[in-house]
N, CA, C and O atoms as a DFTB+ gen file, in Angstrom:
268 C
 N C O
     1  1       0.849      -1.165       0.000
     2  2       0.000       0.000       0.000
     3  2       0.897       1.232       0.000
     4  3       1.882       1.288       0.737
     5  1       0.557       2.216      -0.825
     6  2       1.414       3.391      -0.859
     7  2       1.265       4.189       0.427
     8  3       0.284       4.048       1.157
     9  1       2.243       5.017       0.683
    10  2       2.306       5.747       1.946
    11  2       1.111       6.664       2.142
    12  3       0.546       6.718       3.235
    13  1       0.718       7.389       1.097
    14  2      -0.400       8.330       1.225
    15  2      -1.693       7.593       1.553
    16  3      -2.469       8.050       2.392
    17  1      -1.930       6.465       0.905
    18  2      -3.148       5.713       1.159
    19  2      -3.128       5.133       2.568
    20  3      -4.145       5.147       3.262
    21  1      -1.993       4.633       2.986
    22  2      -1.858       4.066       4.329
    23  2      -2.093       5.153       5.378
    24  3      -2.792       4.921       6.365
    25  1      -1.521       6.320       5.174
    26  2      -1.708       7.423       6.115
    27  2      -3.167       7.873       6.148
    28  3      -3.710       8.168       7.212
    29  1      -3.794       7.922       4.976
    30  2      -5.197       8.323       4.911
    31  2      -6.071       7.317       5.655
    32  3      -6.997       7.704       6.367
    33  1      -5.781       6.041       5.494
    34  2      -6.558       5.011       6.185
    35  2      -6.352       5.112       7.690
    36  3      -7.318       5.045       8.451
    37  1      -5.111       5.270       8.127
    38  2      -4.837       5.363       9.564
    39  2      -5.500       6.598      10.161
    40  3      -6.048       6.537      11.261
    41  1      -5.452       7.728       9.437
    42  2      -6.100       8.947       9.910
    43  2      -7.613       8.738      10.011
    44  3      -8.235       9.105      11.007
    45  1      -8.189       8.147       8.974
    46  2      -9.627       7.905       8.973
    47  2     -10.020       6.944      10.087
    48  3     -11.073       7.097      10.705
    49  1      -9.178       5.963      10.339
    50  2      -9.466       4.988      11.387
    51  2      -9.507       5.669      12.758
    52  3     -10.331       5.323      13.605
    53  1      -8.608       6.642      12.971
    54  2      -8.604       7.377      14.238
    55  2      -9.861       8.231      14.376
    56  3     -10.366       8.410      15.484
    57  1     -10.363       8.755      13.277
    58  2     -11.565       9.590      13.276
    59  2     -12.761       8.701      12.932
    60  3     -13.216       8.696      11.788
    61  1     -13.262       7.966      13.887
    62  2     -14.277       6.937      13.646
    63  2     -15.471       7.440      12.830
    64  3     -16.005       6.693      12.010
    65  1     -15.896       8.674      13.034
    66  2     -17.057       9.176      12.304
    67  2     -16.783       9.245      10.810
    68  3     -17.712       9.143      10.009
    69  1     -15.537       9.416      10.425
    70  2     -15.204       9.547       9.021
    71  2     -14.918       8.204       8.356
    72  3     -14.882       8.121       7.128
    73  1     -14.717       7.168       9.136
    74  2     -14.328       5.894       8.554
    75  2     -15.435       4.845       8.658
    76  3     -15.289       3.743       8.128
    77  1     -16.527       5.170       9.326
    78  2     -17.618       4.210       9.420
    79  2     -18.816       4.699       8.628
    80  3     -19.071       5.899       8.537
    81  1     -19.550       3.748       8.054
    82  2     -20.773       4.120       7.353
    83  2     -21.934       4.109       8.331
    84  3     -21.722       3.937       9.531
    85  1     -23.148       4.289       7.848
    86  2     -24.316       4.390       8.733
    87  2     -24.531       3.128       9.553
    88  3     -25.059       3.195      10.663
    89  1     -24.130       1.978       9.020
    90  2     -24.308       0.716       9.744
    91  2     -23.154       0.445      10.705
    92  3     -23.148      -0.577      11.392
    93  1     -22.173       1.354      10.759
    94  2     -21.058       1.201      11.673
    95  2     -19.907       0.369      11.129
    96  3     -18.985       0.033      11.871
    97  1     -19.948       0.035       9.851
    98  2     -18.869      -0.752       9.260
    99  2     -17.714       0.169       8.855
   100  3     -17.926       1.322       8.479
   101  1     -16.496      -0.361       8.938
   102  2     -15.314       0.409       8.554
   103  2     -15.374       0.653       7.054
   104  3     -15.632      -0.267       6.278
   105  1     -15.134       1.895       6.649
   106  2     -15.288       2.296       5.256
   107  2     -14.057       3.076       4.796
   108  3     -13.575       3.958       5.506
   109  1     -13.554       2.747       3.610
   110  2     -12.416       3.449       3.026
   111  2     -12.767       3.806       1.596
   112  3     -13.300       2.968       0.869
   113  1     -12.483       5.028       1.173
   114  2     -12.737       5.462      -0.195
   115  2     -11.410       5.586      -0.926
   116  3     -10.485       6.251      -0.459
   117  1     -11.331       4.926      -2.094
   118  2     -10.107       4.957      -2.890
   119  2     -10.453       5.230      -4.346
   120  3     -11.602       5.085      -4.765
   121  1      -9.442       5.628      -5.107
   122  2      -9.635       5.844      -6.535
   123  2      -9.345       4.547      -7.293
   124  3      -8.760       3.609      -6.752
   125  1      -9.766       4.519      -8.548
   126  2      -9.520       3.354      -9.390
   127  2      -8.018       3.108      -9.522
   128  3      -7.577       1.960      -9.489
   129  1      -7.237       4.164      -9.670
   130  2      -5.787       3.993      -9.815
   131  2      -5.163       3.421      -8.545
   132  3      -4.242       2.608      -8.628
   133  1      -5.652       3.835      -7.360
   134  2      -5.154       3.256      -6.111
   135  2      -5.508       1.780      -6.027
   136  3      -4.708       0.972      -5.556
   137  1      -6.698       1.428      -6.481
   138  2      -7.107       0.023      -6.491
   139  2      -6.186      -0.796      -7.381
   140  3      -5.762      -1.887      -7.001
   141  1      -5.874      -0.277      -8.559
   142  2      -4.994      -0.995      -9.481
   143  2      -3.592      -1.162      -8.913
   144  3      -2.980      -2.219      -9.070
   145  1      -3.086      -0.138      -8.261
   146  2      -1.720      -0.182      -7.727
   147  2      -1.604      -1.043      -6.476
   148  3      -0.536      -1.596      -6.211
   149  1      -2.677      -1.169      -5.703
   150  2      -2.600      -1.778      -4.374
   151  2      -3.602      -2.910      -4.171
   152  3      -4.137      -3.064      -3.073
   153  1      -3.863      -3.693      -5.195
   154  2      -4.907      -4.707      -5.114
   155  2      -4.674      -5.702      -3.974
   156  3      -5.618      -6.060      -3.270
   157  1      -3.456      -6.144      -3.787
   158  2      -3.174      -7.127      -2.737
   159  2      -3.523      -6.555      -1.353
   160  3      -4.143      -7.240      -0.539
   161  1      -3.129      -5.315      -1.089
   162  2      -3.419      -4.696       0.199
   163  2      -4.918      -4.445       0.367
   164  3      -5.444      -4.562       1.473
   165  1      -5.603      -4.105      -0.716
   166  2      -7.047      -3.887      -0.669
   167  2      -7.759      -5.184      -0.311
   168  3      -8.689      -5.185       0.496
   169  1      -7.323      -6.288      -0.911
   170  2      -7.916      -7.587      -0.592
   171  2      -7.683      -7.918       0.884
   172  3      -8.574      -8.457       1.540
   173  1      -6.502      -7.604       1.410
   174  2      -6.227      -7.829       2.834
   175  2      -7.156      -6.994       3.712
   176  3      -7.621      -7.469       4.748
   177  1      -7.428      -5.757       3.306
   178  2      -8.361      -4.918       4.062
   179  2      -9.758      -5.521       4.041
   180  3     -10.444      -5.537       5.063
   181  1     -10.180      -6.014       2.885
   182  2     -11.486      -6.665       2.794
   183  2     -11.553      -7.858       3.737
   184  3     -12.577      -8.098       4.377
   185  1     -10.462      -8.597       3.819
   186  2     -10.401      -9.758       4.705
   187  2     -10.561      -9.350       6.166
   188  3     -11.069     -10.125       6.977
   189  1     -10.127      -8.126       6.505
   190  2     -10.259      -7.613       7.876
   191  2     -11.613      -6.950       8.116
   192  3     -11.882      -6.475       9.219
   193  1     -12.476      -6.914       7.083
   194  2     -13.821      -6.386       7.268
   195  2     -14.032      -4.955       6.834
   196  3     -15.061      -4.363       7.159
   197  1     -13.086      -4.380       6.105
   198  2     -13.206      -2.995       5.656
   199  2     -14.060      -2.941       4.385
   200  3     -13.805      -3.682       3.435
   201  1     -15.063      -2.076       4.365
   202  2     -15.857      -1.826       3.169
   203  2     -15.120      -0.760       2.359
   204  3     -14.622       0.210       2.930
   205  1     -15.045      -0.926       1.052
   206  2     -14.247      -0.013       0.230
   207  2     -15.090       0.571      -0.889
   208  3     -15.639      -0.158      -1.716
   209  1     -15.187       1.900      -0.906
   210  2     -15.845       2.606      -2.005
   211  2     -14.791       2.957      -3.044
   212  3     -13.680       3.366      -2.706
   213  1     -15.149       2.792      -4.306
   214  2     -14.227       3.112      -5.394
   215  2     -14.770       4.321      -6.138
   216  3     -15.947       4.378      -6.497
   217  1     -13.881       5.289      -6.361
   218  2     -14.263       6.503      -7.068
   219  2     -13.485       6.622      -8.371
   220  3     -12.327       6.218      -8.468
   221  1     -14.155       7.188      -9.363
   222  2     -13.519       7.520     -10.633
   223  2     -13.877       8.971     -10.917
   224  3     -15.050       9.316     -11.063
   225  1     -12.859       9.812     -10.994
   226  2     -13.056      11.254     -11.199
   227  2     -14.001      11.842     -10.153
   228  3     -14.926      12.586     -10.479
   229  1     -13.749      11.493      -8.885
   230  2     -14.513      11.995      -7.733
   231  2     -15.995      11.632      -7.756
   232  3     -16.818      12.315      -7.146
   233  1     -16.331      10.551      -8.465
   234  2     -17.710      10.068      -8.485
   235  2     -17.699       8.614      -8.035
   236  3     -16.939       7.807      -8.570
   237  1     -18.526       8.274      -7.068
   238  2     -18.583       6.904      -6.571
   239  2     -19.104       5.994      -7.673
   240  3     -20.155       6.255      -8.259
   241  1     -18.357       4.912      -7.955
   242  2     -18.781       4.013      -9.024
   243  2     -19.003       2.577      -8.532
   244  3     -19.677       1.797      -9.204
   245  1     -18.446       2.221      -7.373
   246  2     -18.595       0.846      -6.900
   247  2     -18.286       0.760      -5.420
   248  3     -17.714       1.676      -4.828
   249  1     -18.679      -0.362      -4.834
   250  2     -18.327      -0.652      -3.458
   251  2     -17.906      -2.108      -3.368
   252  3     -18.592      -2.999      -3.867
   253  1     -16.762      -2.339      -2.721
   254  2     -16.295      -3.695      -2.438
   255  2     -16.714      -4.016      -1.014
   256  3     -16.431      -3.259      -0.086
   257  1     -17.387      -5.141      -0.850
   258  2     -17.937      -5.514       0.440
   259  2     -17.347      -6.849       0.880
   260  3     -17.327      -7.798       0.096
   261  1     -16.865      -6.939       2.123
   262  2     -16.323      -8.221       2.601
   263  2     -17.404      -9.286       2.620
   264  3     -18.568      -8.997       2.897
   265  1     -17.019     -10.506       2.326
   266  2     -17.978     -11.613       2.287
   267  2     -18.016     -12.329       3.594
   268  3     -18.767     -13.291       3.749
């Protein structure tokens, strides 16, 4: 995971209101390019229960949900 994304996740994790959705699940928003560069780390986050929103040009296009 790149440093900026890791720092953003850690910061968001500390600020619980910004990292949880309405149901209280951990939520991280990333861009398509971050997803492409960091797929292995994203899959690890999903394994830990993190919900991930994917944005393209600042528009939400998808959500990855842990199974």
